[in-house]
């Protein structure tokens, strides 16, 4: 298909089990492992062979859609890139996944469940998905299933479901027309018109809950201090979850600070932040974060979000990445 994107895409899509399958928790783990930045798929990005390579899981009750996505410059050899992705998939099917990535995926799922408590929207989405979509009693039910998944089960799922002979393949090539790409639907024109619905009738428990809405009590005020190195530190205590979130921002003006003729330098420098430190390479740095279930981002906007009992290990990692980033 033609695309109005400035880069080319290749997609390999597979049918996978849905929510109501006993294999679904295993598929969640397999998906997390395939999408790990320590996996061989992401290595293709880190080594400059693709703009992006990843795996996505789009779950439904009876079946899920899993798809490998490859983004690359139009001038690059898309066939060669796809061949490498297929070889990586075949190797996983033959030799299995690294057990350390399964362990890290479980810890990440536990951390994600705890961090969702920090967001009204995140918590509502989590419960809605668990109860209304997956048919569970609570989000913890899904985590309980995930905790029981073994490496052997993940490997068996890879053999059973990553069958490239049954995959649907798509290639999207940039079309330099200067106009949006428009096509008729497959088999007819698509119609997304939705009939006007009637007002929903809330159940009694929902009416009661909405009838007693009240603003929560104001928590403890933030503590603001100025550190010896010039940093302004703002600490806001909150008794919501067993997590700590550390955010930072470096004042910057790329339009004034980037040398003339070097447009894009700031974006390149930002993207290099995830490639480790002077003493820890990309894989080692990602492994250190995974070992404590911490989420991390770097650049002029920095953050690290570990479970509360792992913060003493997360903050030094963030400091090391900030001060001793790898630049070669």
PDB file of C-alpha atoms in Angstrom:
ATOM      1  CA  UNK A   1       0.000   0.000   0.000  1.00  0.00           C
ATOM      2  CA  UNK A   2       1.125   3.610  -0.508  1.00  0.00           C
ATOM      3  CA  UNK A   3       1.408   5.790   2.606  1.00  0.00           C
ATOM      4  CA  UNK A   4       1.750   9.511   3.247  1.00  0.00           C
ATOM      5  CA  UNK A   5       4.210   8.804   6.074  1.00  0.00           C
ATOM      6  CA  UNK A   6       7.790  10.000   5.388  1.00  0.00           C
ATOM      7  CA  UNK A   7       9.176   6.521   6.151  1.00  0.00           C
ATOM      8  CA  UNK A   8       8.407   2.983   5.046  1.00  0.00           C
ATOM      9  CA  UNK A   9       6.686   0.350   7.190  1.00  0.00           C
ATOM     10  CA  UNK A  10       6.560  -3.421   7.150  1.00  0.00           C
ATOM     11  CA  UNK A  11       4.113  -5.353   9.314  1.00  0.00           C
ATOM     12  CA  UNK A  12       3.876  -9.050  10.137  1.00  0.00           C
ATOM     13  CA  UNK A  13       0.553  -9.771  11.863  1.00  0.00           C
ATOM     14  CA  UNK A  14      -0.509 -12.960  13.648  1.00  0.00           C
ATOM     15  CA  UNK A  15      -3.654 -14.277  15.296  1.00  0.00           C
ATOM     16  CA  UNK A  16      -3.135 -14.887  19.025  1.00  0.00           C
ATOM     17  CA  UNK A  17      -5.368 -16.079  21.903  1.00  0.00           C
ATOM     18  CA  UNK A  18      -7.895 -13.672  23.423  1.00  0.00           C
ATOM     19  CA  UNK A  19      -8.858 -12.770  26.989  1.00  0.00           C
ATOM     20  CA  UNK A  20     -10.882 -15.900  27.541  1.00  0.00           C
ATOM     21  CA  UNK A  21      -8.058 -18.275  26.606  1.00  0.00           C
ATOM     22  CA  UNK A  22      -6.008 -20.003  29.329  1.00  0.00           C
ATOM     23  CA  UNK A  23      -2.956 -19.003  27.277  1.00  0.00           C
ATOM     24  CA  UNK A  24      -3.664 -15.263  27.471  1.00  0.00           C
ATOM     25  CA  UNK A  25      -1.412 -14.528  30.480  1.00  0.00           C
ATOM     26  CA  UNK A  26       1.387 -16.396  28.708  1.00  0.00           C
ATOM     27  CA  UNK A  27       0.806 -14.290  25.584  1.00  0.00           C
ATOM     28  CA  UNK A  28       1.083 -11.133  27.715  1.00  0.00           C
ATOM     29  CA  UNK A  29       4.487 -12.312  28.931  1.00  0.00           C
ATOM     30  CA  UNK A  30       5.604 -13.255  25.419  1.00  0.00           C
ATOM     31  CA  UNK A  31       4.531  -9.825  24.170  1.00  0.00           C
ATOM     32  CA  UNK A  32       6.489  -8.061  26.925  1.00  0.00           C
ATOM     33  CA  UNK A  33       9.588 -10.114  26.160  1.00  0.00           C
ATOM     34  CA  UNK A  34       9.372  -9.474  22.410  1.00  0.00           C
ATOM     35  CA  UNK A  35       9.062  -5.727  23.050  1.00  0.00           C
ATOM     36  CA  UNK A  36      11.928  -5.521  25.546  1.00  0.00           C
ATOM     37  CA  UNK A  37      14.657  -3.010  24.776  1.00  0.00           C
ATOM     38  CA  UNK A  38      17.103  -5.745  25.780  1.00  0.00           C
ATOM     39  CA  UNK A  39      15.765  -8.073  23.111  1.00  0.00           C
ATOM     40  CA  UNK A  40      17.172  -8.812  19.679  1.00  0.00           C
ATOM     41  CA  UNK A  41      14.398  -6.918  17.893  1.00  0.00           C
ATOM     42  CA  UNK A  42      15.384  -3.630  19.547  1.00  0.00           C
ATOM     43  CA  UNK A  43      19.043  -4.384  18.804  1.00  0.00           C
ATOM     44  CA  UNK A  44      18.242  -3.626  15.168  1.00  0.00           C
ATOM     45  CA  UNK A  45      17.311  -0.074  16.202  1.00  0.00           C
ATOM     46  CA  UNK A  46      20.287   0.369  18.514  1.00  0.00           C
ATOM     47  CA  UNK A  47      22.642  -0.753  15.730  1.00  0.00           C
ATOM     48  CA  UNK A  48      21.157   1.713  13.243  1.00  0.00           C
ATOM     49  CA  UNK A  49      19.511  -0.900  11.016  1.00  0.00           C
ATOM     50  CA  UNK A  50      15.966   0.471  11.484  1.00  0.00           C
ATOM     51  CA  UNK A  51      14.143   3.548  12.724  1.00  0.00           C
ATOM     52  CA  UNK A  52      11.977   1.361  14.926  1.00  0.00           C
ATOM     53  CA  UNK A  53      11.200  -2.314  15.450  1.00  0.00           C
ATOM     54  CA  UNK A  54       8.719  -3.598  17.991  1.00  0.00           C
ATOM     55  CA  UNK A  55       5.844  -5.900  18.794  1.00  0.00           C
ATOM     56  CA  UNK A  56       2.300  -4.838  19.701  1.00  0.00           C
ATOM     57  CA  UNK A  57      -0.563  -6.816  21.208  1.00  0.00           C
ATOM     58  CA  UNK A  58      -4.147  -5.777  20.469  1.00  0.00           C
ATOM     59  CA  UNK A  59      -6.285  -8.088  22.650  1.00  0.00           C
ATOM     60  CA  UNK A  60      -9.947  -8.981  22.298  1.00  0.00           C
ATOM     61  CA  UNK A  61     -12.102 -11.601  24.031  1.00  0.00           C
ATOM     62  CA  UNK A  62     -11.996 -14.405  21.463  1.00  0.00           C
ATOM     63  CA  UNK A  63      -8.749 -13.592  19.675  1.00  0.00           C
ATOM     64  CA  UNK A  64      -5.932 -11.076  19.785  1.00  0.00           C
ATOM     65  CA  UNK A  65      -3.920  -9.412  17.066  1.00  0.00           C
ATOM     66  CA  UNK A  66      -0.167  -9.490  17.502  1.00  0.00           C
ATOM     67  CA  UNK A  67       2.042  -7.684  15.046  1.00  0.00           C
ATOM     68  CA  UNK A  68       5.702  -6.965  14.440  1.00  0.00           C
ATOM     69  CA  UNK A  69       6.263  -3.463  13.043  1.00  0.00           C
ATOM     70  CA  UNK A  70       9.399  -2.307  11.222  1.00  0.00           C
ATOM     71  CA  UNK A  71       9.965   1.361  10.347  1.00  0.00           C
ATOM     72  CA  UNK A  72      12.868   2.304   8.096  1.00  0.00           C
ATOM     73  CA  UNK A  73      13.985   5.043   5.662  1.00  0.00           C
ATOM     74  CA  UNK A  74      12.575   4.720   2.156  1.00  0.00           C
ATOM     75  CA  UNK A  75      16.108   4.367   0.820  1.00  0.00           C
ATOM     76  CA  UNK A  76      16.892   1.399   3.107  1.00  0.00           C
ATOM     77  CA  UNK A  77      16.600  -2.271   2.141  1.00  0.00           C
ATOM     78  CA  UNK A  78      13.242  -3.236   3.631  1.00  0.00           C
ATOM     79  CA  UNK A  79      13.465  -6.816   2.426  1.00  0.00           C
ATOM     80  CA  UNK A  80      16.773  -7.327   4.214  1.00  0.00           C
ATOM     81  CA  UNK A  81      15.355  -5.820   7.422  1.00  0.00           C
ATOM     82  CA  UNK A  82      12.285  -8.051   7.277  1.00  0.00           C
ATOM     83  CA  UNK A  83      14.525 -11.083   6.707  1.00  0.00           C
ATOM     84  CA  UNK A  84      16.469 -10.233   9.882  1.00  0.00           C
ATOM     85  CA  UNK A  85      13.233  -9.839  11.888  1.00  0.00           C
ATOM     86  CA  UNK A  86      11.988 -13.176  10.597  1.00  0.00           C
ATOM     87  CA  UNK A  87      15.308 -14.788  11.518  1.00  0.00           C
ATOM     88  CA  UNK A  88      15.022 -13.392  15.069  1.00  0.00           C
ATOM     89  CA  UNK A  89      11.469 -14.774  15.376  1.00  0.00           C
ATOM     90  CA  UNK A  90      12.618 -18.153  14.077  1.00  0.00           C
ATOM     91  CA  UNK A  91      15.466 -18.196  16.597  1.00  0.00           C
ATOM     92  CA  UNK A  92      13.034 -17.490  19.459  1.00  0.00           C
ATOM     93  CA  UNK A  93      10.776 -20.304  18.275  1.00  0.00           C
ATOM     94  CA  UNK A  94      13.742 -22.692  18.068  1.00  0.00           C
ATOM     95  CA  UNK A  95      15.777 -21.704  21.147  1.00  0.00           C
ATOM     96  CA  UNK A  96      13.285 -19.944  23.426  1.00  0.00           C
ATOM     97  CA  UNK A  97      13.385 -16.584  25.175  1.00  0.00           C
ATOM     98  CA  UNK A  98      15.946 -15.405  27.761  1.00  0.00           C
ATOM     99  CA  UNK A  99      14.599 -16.310  31.239  1.00  0.00           C
ATOM    100  CA  UNK A 100      15.863 -12.975  32.593  1.00  0.00           C
ATOM    101  CA  UNK A 101      13.451 -11.118  30.289  1.00  0.00           C
ATOM    102  CA  UNK A 102      10.496 -13.133  31.619  1.00  0.00           C
ATOM    103  CA  UNK A 103      11.529 -12.284  35.200  1.00  0.00           C
ATOM    104  CA  UNK A 104      11.872  -8.613  34.263  1.00  0.00           C
ATOM    105  CA  UNK A 105       8.479  -8.637  32.522  1.00  0.00           C
ATOM    106  CA  UNK A 106       6.761  -9.978  35.652  1.00  0.00           C
ATOM    107  CA  UNK A 107       8.381  -7.318  37.827  1.00  0.00           C
ATOM    108  CA  UNK A 108       7.381  -4.633  35.325  1.00  0.00           C
ATOM    109  CA  UNK A 109       3.755  -5.832  35.437  1.00  0.00           C
ATOM    110  CA  UNK A 110       3.767  -5.655  39.252  1.00  0.00           C
ATOM    111  CA  UNK A 111       5.235  -2.161  39.160  1.00  0.00           C
ATOM    112  CA  UNK A 112       2.756  -1.010  36.515  1.00  0.00           C
ATOM    113  CA  UNK A 113      -0.171  -2.144  38.657  1.00  0.00           C
ATOM    114  CA  UNK A 114       1.153  -0.104  41.578  1.00  0.00           C
ATOM    115  CA  UNK A 115       1.901   2.993  39.488  1.00  0.00           C
ATOM    116  CA  UNK A 116      -1.619   3.025  38.009  1.00  0.00           C
ATOM    117  CA  UNK A 117      -2.838   3.926  41.498  1.00  0.00           C
ATOM    118  CA  UNK A 118      -1.221   7.349  41.053  1.00  0.00           C
ATOM    119  CA  UNK A 119      -3.635   8.300  38.266  1.00  0.00           C
ATOM    120  CA  UNK A 120      -7.429   8.586  38.443  1.00  0.00           C
ATOM    121  CA  UNK A 121      -7.631   7.906  34.710  1.00  0.00           C
ATOM    122  CA  UNK A 122      -5.080   5.099  34.911  1.00  0.00           C
ATOM    123  CA  UNK A 123      -6.850   3.393  37.796  1.00  0.00           C
ATOM    124  CA  UNK A 124     -10.264   3.701  36.127  1.00  0.00           C
ATOM    125  CA  UNK A 125      -8.882   2.291  32.889  1.00  0.00           C
ATOM    126  CA  UNK A 126      -7.207  -0.580  34.736  1.00  0.00           C
ATOM    127  CA  UNK A 127     -10.387  -1.585  36.582  1.00  0.00           C
ATOM    128  CA  UNK A 128     -12.612  -1.135  33.529  1.00  0.00           C
ATOM    129  CA  UNK A 129     -10.392  -3.383  31.445  1.00  0.00           C
ATOM    130  CA  UNK A 130     -10.179  -6.038  34.164  1.00  0.00           C
ATOM    131  CA  UNK A 131     -13.881  -6.131  35.097  1.00  0.00           C
ATOM    132  CA  UNK A 132     -15.821  -5.033  32.007  1.00  0.00           C
ATOM    133  CA  UNK A 133     -13.528  -6.379  29.278  1.00  0.00           C
ATOM    134  CA  UNK A 134     -11.603  -9.320  30.703  1.00  0.00           C
ATOM    135  CA  UNK A 135     -14.351 -10.543  33.021  1.00  0.00           C
ATOM    136  CA  UNK A 136     -12.122 -10.567  36.121  1.00  0.00           C
ATOM    137  CA  UNK A 137     -12.983  -9.522  39.667  1.00  0.00           C
ATOM    138  CA  UNK A 138     -10.041  -7.113  40.020  1.00  0.00           C
ATOM    139  CA  UNK A 139      -6.805  -6.117  38.219  1.00  0.00           C
ATOM    140  CA  UNK A 140      -4.853  -8.246  40.679  1.00  0.00           C
ATOM    141  CA  UNK A 141      -6.486 -11.349  39.160  1.00  0.00           C
ATOM    142  CA  UNK A 142      -4.599 -10.776  35.922  1.00  0.00           C
ATOM    143  CA  UNK A 143      -1.360 -10.263  37.854  1.00  0.00           C
ATOM    144  CA  UNK A 144      -1.962 -13.526  39.728  1.00  0.00           C
ATOM    145  CA  UNK A 145      -2.201 -15.356  36.399  1.00  0.00           C
ATOM    146  CA  UNK A 146       0.946 -13.678  35.127  1.00  0.00           C
ATOM    147  CA  UNK A 147       2.916 -14.624  38.241  1.00  0.00           C
ATOM    148  CA  UNK A 148       2.193 -18.311  37.549  1.00  0.00           C
ATOM    149  CA  UNK A 149       3.526 -18.232  33.971  1.00  0.00           C
ATOM    150  CA  UNK A 150       6.802 -20.134  33.541  1.00  0.00           C
ATOM    151  CA  UNK A 151       9.585 -19.647  31.026  1.00  0.00           C
ATOM    152  CA  UNK A 152       8.751 -23.065  29.558  1.00  0.00           C
ATOM    153  CA  UNK A 153       5.157 -21.937  28.959  1.00  0.00           C
ATOM    154  CA  UNK A 154       6.340 -18.774  27.218  1.00  0.00           C
ATOM    155  CA  UNK A 155       8.582 -20.866  24.972  1.00  0.00           C
ATOM    156  CA  UNK A 156       5.731 -23.257  24.162  1.00  0.00           C
ATOM    157  CA  UNK A 157       3.523 -20.281  23.275  1.00  0.00           C
ATOM    158  CA  UNK A 158       6.212 -18.958  20.928  1.00  0.00           C
ATOM    159  CA  UNK A 159       6.360 -22.320  19.135  1.00  0.00           C
ATOM    160  CA  UNK A 160       2.589 -22.564  18.882  1.00  0.00           C
ATOM    161  CA  UNK A 161       1.625 -19.017  17.959  1.00  0.00           C
ATOM    162  CA  UNK A 162       4.592 -17.367  16.210  1.00  0.00           C
ATOM    163  CA  UNK A 163       3.868 -19.321  13.046  1.00  0.00           C
ATOM    164  CA  UNK A 164       5.045 -17.096  10.222  1.00  0.00           C
ATOM    165  CA  UNK A 165       3.467 -19.391   7.654  1.00  0.00           C
ATOM    166  CA  UNK A 166       0.060 -18.151   8.883  1.00  0.00           C
ATOM    167  CA  UNK A 167       1.034 -14.477   9.144  1.00  0.00           C
ATOM    168  CA  UNK A 168      -0.502 -11.574   7.254  1.00  0.00           C
ATOM    169  CA  UNK A 169       2.159  -9.288   5.808  1.00  0.00           C
ATOM    170  CA  UNK A 170       1.872  -5.633   4.781  1.00  0.00           C
ATOM    171  CA  UNK A 171       4.345  -3.250   3.163  1.00  0.00           C
ATOM    172  CA  UNK A 172       3.675   0.500   3.207  1.00  0.00           C
ATOM    173  CA  UNK A 173       5.749   2.592   0.806  1.00  0.00           C
ATOM    174  CA  UNK A 174       5.920   6.414   1.008  1.00  0.00           C
ATOM    175  CA  UNK A 175       4.161   8.195  -1.868  1.00  0.00           C
ATOM    176  CA  UNK A 176       5.518  11.703  -2.465  1.00  0.00           C
ATOM    177  CA  UNK A 177       2.308  13.144  -3.871  1.00  0.00           C
ATOM    178  CA  UNK A 178       1.989  15.969  -1.363  1.00  0.00           C
ATOM    179  CA  UNK A 179      -1.587  14.870  -0.752  1.00  0.00           C
ATOM    180  CA  UNK A 180      -3.200  12.529   1.796  1.00  0.00           C
ATOM    181  CA  UNK A 181      -3.535   8.929   0.685  1.00  0.00           C
ATOM    182  CA  UNK A 182      -7.198   7.946   0.377  1.00  0.00           C
ATOM    183  CA  UNK A 183      -8.514   4.530  -0.550  1.00  0.00           C
ATOM    184  CA  UNK A 184     -11.845   2.773  -0.685  1.00  0.00           C
ATOM    185  CA  UNK A 185     -12.475   0.204   2.018  1.00  0.00           C
ATOM    186  CA  UNK A 186     -11.647  -3.442   1.436  1.00  0.00           C
ATOM    187  CA  UNK A 187     -14.897  -4.800   0.043  1.00  0.00           C
ATOM    188  CA  UNK A 188     -16.748  -1.491   0.252  1.00  0.00           C
ATOM    189  CA  UNK A 189     -16.827   1.968   1.740  1.00  0.00           C
ATOM    190  CA  UNK A 190     -16.280   2.144   5.480  1.00  0.00           C
ATOM    191  CA  UNK A 191     -19.125   3.636   7.500  1.00  0.00           C
ATOM    192  CA  UNK A 192     -18.536   4.607  11.120  1.00  0.00           C
ATOM    193  CA  UNK A 193     -21.807   6.431  11.680  1.00  0.00           C
ATOM    194  CA  UNK A 194     -23.161   5.616  15.116  1.00  0.00           C
ATOM    195  CA  UNK A 195     -26.852   5.932  15.877  1.00  0.00           C
ATOM    196  CA  UNK A 196     -27.734   8.377  18.618  1.00  0.00           C
ATOM    197  CA  UNK A 197     -27.937   6.452  21.876  1.00  0.00           C
ATOM    198  CA  UNK A 198     -30.379   6.880  24.708  1.00  0.00           C
ATOM    199  CA  UNK A 199     -29.313   8.183  28.142  1.00  0.00           C
ATOM    200  CA  UNK A 200     -27.715   5.407  30.162  1.00  0.00           C
ATOM    201  CA  UNK A 201     -29.524   4.212  33.285  1.00  0.00           C
ATOM    202  CA  UNK A 202     -27.014   3.875  36.083  1.00  0.00           C
ATOM    203  CA  UNK A 203     -27.178   0.970  38.517  1.00  0.00           C
ATOM    204  CA  UNK A 204     -28.023   1.794  42.142  1.00  0.00           C
ATOM    205  CA  UNK A 205     -24.419   1.491  43.341  1.00  0.00           C
ATOM    206  CA  UNK A 206     -23.258   4.008  40.715  1.00  0.00           C
ATOM    207  CA  UNK A 207     -26.062   6.452  41.587  1.00  0.00           C
ATOM    208  CA  UNK A 208     -25.104   6.235  45.255  1.00  0.00           C
ATOM    209  CA  UNK A 209     -21.422   6.809  44.492  1.00  0.00           C
ATOM    210  CA  UNK A 210     -22.104   9.848  42.296  1.00  0.00           C
ATOM    211  CA  UNK A 211     -24.510  11.227  44.897  1.00  0.00           C
ATOM    212  CA  UNK A 212     -21.807  11.595  47.527  1.00  0.00           C
ATOM    213  CA  UNK A 213     -18.988  13.107  45.516  1.00  0.00           C
ATOM    214  CA  UNK A 214     -16.683  15.242  47.618  1.00  0.00           C
ATOM    215  CA  UNK A 215     -13.301  16.832  47.168  1.00  0.00           C
ATOM    216  CA  UNK A 216     -10.554  14.878  48.909  1.00  0.00           C
ATOM    217  CA  UNK A 217      -8.822  16.531  51.812  1.00  0.00           C
ATOM    218  CA  UNK A 218      -5.779  18.550  50.879  1.00  0.00           C
ATOM    219  CA  UNK A 219      -2.636  16.554  51.542  1.00  0.00           C
ATOM    220  CA  UNK A 220       0.545  17.751  53.104  1.00  0.00           C
ATOM    221  CA  UNK A 221       2.028  20.816  51.384  1.00  0.00           C
ATOM    222  CA  UNK A 222       5.133  20.372  49.225  1.00  0.00           C
ATOM    223  CA  UNK A 223       8.567  20.979  50.711  1.00  0.00           C
ATOM    224  CA  UNK A 224      10.729  23.249  48.545  1.00  0.00           C
ATOM    225  CA  UNK A 225      14.461  23.511  49.075  1.00  0.00           C
ATOM    226  CA  UNK A 226      17.532  24.696  47.207  1.00  0.00           C
ATOM    227  CA  UNK A 227      20.422  22.241  47.027  1.00  0.00           C
ATOM    228  CA  UNK A 228      24.083  23.233  47.207  1.00  0.00           C
ATOM    229  CA  UNK A 229      24.555  22.403  43.517  1.00  0.00           C
ATOM    230  CA  UNK A 230      21.853  24.891  42.526  1.00  0.00           C
ATOM    231  CA  UNK A 231      19.011  22.444  41.941  1.00  0.00           C
ATOM    232  CA  UNK A 232      15.565  23.345  43.192  1.00  0.00           C
ATOM    233  CA  UNK A 233      14.033  20.296  44.891  1.00  0.00           C
ATOM    234  CA  UNK A 234      10.273  20.042  45.381  1.00  0.00           C
ATOM    235  CA  UNK A 235       9.039  17.090  47.444  1.00  0.00           C
ATOM    236  CA  UNK A 236       5.315  16.312  47.508  1.00  0.00           C
ATOM    237  CA  UNK A 237       4.336  13.504  49.924  1.00  0.00           C
ATOM    238  CA  UNK A 238       1.322  11.410  48.894  1.00  0.00           C
ATOM    239  CA  UNK A 239      -0.135   8.301  50.517  1.00  0.00           C
ATOM    240  CA  UNK A 240      -1.500   6.694  47.362  1.00  0.00           C
ATOM    241  CA  UNK A 241       0.835   3.888  46.339  1.00  0.00           C
ATOM    242  CA  UNK A 242       4.128   2.282  47.314  1.00  0.00           C
ATOM    243  CA  UNK A 243       6.005   4.192  44.627  1.00  0.00           C
ATOM    244  CA  UNK A 244       8.268   7.192  44.220  1.00  0.00           C
ATOM    245  CA  UNK A 245       8.316   9.399  41.127  1.00  0.00           C
ATOM    246  CA  UNK A 246      11.304  11.637  40.466  1.00  0.00           C
ATOM    247  CA  UNK A 247      11.030  14.223  37.701  1.00  0.00           C
ATOM    248  CA  UNK A 248      13.495  16.794  36.479  1.00  0.00           C
ATOM    249  CA  UNK A 249      13.758  19.377  33.741  1.00  0.00           C
ATOM    250  CA  UNK A 250      16.866  21.065  32.364  1.00  0.00           C
ATOM    251  CA  UNK A 251      16.190  24.570  31.130  1.00  0.00           C
ATOM    252  CA  UNK A 252      17.137  24.733  27.470  1.00  0.00           C
ATOM    253  CA  UNK A 253      16.568  26.730  24.275  1.00  0.00           C
ATOM    254  CA  UNK A 254      17.657  24.576  21.323  1.00  0.00           C
ATOM    255  CA  UNK A 255      16.740  27.323  18.845  1.00  0.00           C
ATOM    256  CA  UNK A 256      19.395  29.537  20.470  1.00  0.00           C
ATOM    257  CA  UNK A 257      21.901  26.983  21.757  1.00  0.00           C
ATOM    258  CA  UNK A 258      22.259  24.661  18.756  1.00  0.00           C
ATOM    259  CA  UNK A 259      24.981  25.897  16.354  1.00  0.00           C
ATOM    260  CA  UNK A 260      23.831  27.289  13.040  1.00  0.00           C
ATOM    261  CA  UNK A 261      23.480  24.595  10.406  1.00  0.00           C
ATOM    262  CA  UNK A 262      23.242  21.832  13.046  1.00  0.00           C
ATOM    263  CA  UNK A 263      19.452  21.648  13.227  1.00  0.00           C
ATOM    264  CA  UNK A 264      18.284  18.469  14.942  1.00  0.00           C
ATOM    265  CA  UNK A 265      21.356  18.183  17.173  1.00  0.00           C
ATOM    266  CA  UNK A 266      19.235  18.516  20.326  1.00  0.00           C
ATOM    267  CA  UNK A 267      16.942  15.676  19.235  1.00  0.00           C
ATOM    268  CA  UNK A 268      19.928  13.445  18.458  1.00  0.00           C
ATOM    269  CA  UNK A 269      21.469  14.176  21.863  1.00  0.00           C
ATOM    270  CA  UNK A 270      18.172  13.431  23.593  1.00  0.00           C
ATOM    271  CA  UNK A 271      17.771  10.104  21.800  1.00  0.00           C
ATOM    272  CA  UNK A 272      21.302   9.065  22.816  1.00  0.00           C
ATOM    273  CA  UNK A 273      20.340   9.274  26.482  1.00  0.00           C
ATOM    274  CA  UNK A 274      18.900   5.753  26.500  1.00  0.00           C
ATOM    275  CA  UNK A 275      22.177   4.169  25.390  1.00  0.00           C
ATOM    276  CA  UNK A 276      23.716   3.765  28.828  1.00  0.00           C
ATOM    277  CA  UNK A 277      26.591   5.376  30.683  1.00  0.00           C
ATOM    278  CA  UNK A 278      30.378   5.414  30.607  1.00  0.00           C
ATOM    279  CA  UNK A 279      30.460   2.406  32.928  1.00  0.00           C
ATOM    280  CA  UNK A 280      27.243   0.622  31.922  1.00  0.00           C
ATOM    281  CA  UNK A 281      26.432  -0.095  28.311  1.00  0.00           C
ATOM    282  CA  UNK A 282      22.884   0.063  26.973  1.00  0.00           C
ATOM    283  CA  UNK A 283      22.071  -3.534  27.845  1.00  0.00           C
ATOM    284  CA  UNK A 284      23.638  -3.339  31.320  1.00  0.00           C
ATOM    285  CA  UNK A 285      21.875  -0.072  32.136  1.00  0.00           C
ATOM    286  CA  UNK A 286      18.499  -1.420  31.004  1.00  0.00           C
ATOM    287  CA  UNK A 287      19.118  -4.593  33.009  1.00  0.00           C
ATOM    288  CA  UNK A 288      19.844  -2.554  36.150  1.00  0.00           C
ATOM    289  CA  UNK A 289      16.550  -0.686  35.744  1.00  0.00           C
ATOM    290  CA  UNK A 290      14.636  -3.888  35.007  1.00  0.00           C
ATOM    291  CA  UNK A 291      16.051  -5.533  38.125  1.00  0.00           C
ATOM    292  CA  UNK A 292      14.240  -2.990  40.307  1.00  0.00           C
ATOM    293  CA  UNK A 293      11.092  -2.598  38.189  1.00  0.00           C
ATOM    294  CA  UNK A 294      11.797   1.070  37.459  1.00  0.00           C
ATOM    295  CA  UNK A 295      10.459   3.115  34.549  1.00  0.00           C
ATOM    296  CA  UNK A 296      12.911   5.649  33.178  1.00  0.00           C
ATOM    297  CA  UNK A 297      13.263   8.437  30.663  1.00  0.00           C
ATOM    298  CA  UNK A 298      16.185  10.693  29.913  1.00  0.00           C
ATOM    299  CA  UNK A 299      17.104  13.838  28.038  1.00  0.00           C
ATOM    300  CA  UNK A 300      16.277  17.430  28.984  1.00  0.00           C
ATOM    301  CA  UNK A 301      13.178  16.013  30.694  1.00  0.00           C
ATOM    302  CA  UNK A 302      14.303  13.242  33.006  1.00  0.00           C
ATOM    303  CA  UNK A 303      12.371  10.887  35.228  1.00  0.00           C
ATOM    304  CA  UNK A 304      12.715   7.650  37.133  1.00  0.00           C
ATOM    305  CA  UNK A 305       9.803   5.857  38.783  1.00  0.00           C
ATOM    306  CA  UNK A 306      10.727   2.920  41.024  1.00  0.00           C
ATOM    307  CA  UNK A 307       8.789   1.037  43.698  1.00  0.00           C
ATOM    308  CA  UNK A 308       9.350   2.841  46.989  1.00  0.00           C
ATOM    309  CA  UNK A 309      11.557   0.106  48.437  1.00  0.00           C
ATOM    310  CA  UNK A 310      13.868   0.278  45.387  1.00  0.00           C
ATOM    311  CA  UNK A 311      14.312   4.058  45.236  1.00  0.00           C
ATOM    312  CA  UNK A 312      17.731   3.870  46.921  1.00  0.00           C
ATOM    313  CA  UNK A 313      18.933   1.943  43.849  1.00  0.00           C
ATOM    314  CA  UNK A 314      17.046   3.916  41.214  1.00  0.00           C
ATOM    315  CA  UNK A 315      18.199   7.434  42.079  1.00  0.00           C
ATOM    316  CA  UNK A 316      21.960   6.648  41.738  1.00  0.00           C
ATOM    317  CA  UNK A 317      21.240   5.056  38.342  1.00  0.00           C
ATOM    318  CA  UNK A 318      19.456   8.188  37.185  1.00  0.00           C
ATOM    319  CA  UNK A 319      22.290  10.378  38.511  1.00  0.00           C
ATOM    320  CA  UNK A 320      24.876   8.214  36.777  1.00  0.00           C
ATOM    321  CA  UNK A 321      23.002   8.426  33.479  1.00  0.00           C
ATOM    322  CA  UNK A 322      22.621  12.175  33.856  1.00  0.00           C
ATOM    323  CA  UNK A 323      26.284  12.855  34.647  1.00  0.00           C
ATOM    324  CA  UNK A 324      28.109  10.000  32.896  1.00  0.00           C
ATOM    325  CA  UNK A 325      26.056   9.240  29.829  1.00  0.00           C
ATOM    326  CA  UNK A 326      27.605   7.285  26.979  1.00  0.00           C
ATOM    327  CA  UNK A 327      28.325   9.626  24.072  1.00  0.00           C
ATOM    328  CA  UNK A 328      30.456   7.495  21.767  1.00  0.00           C
TER     329      UNK A 328
END
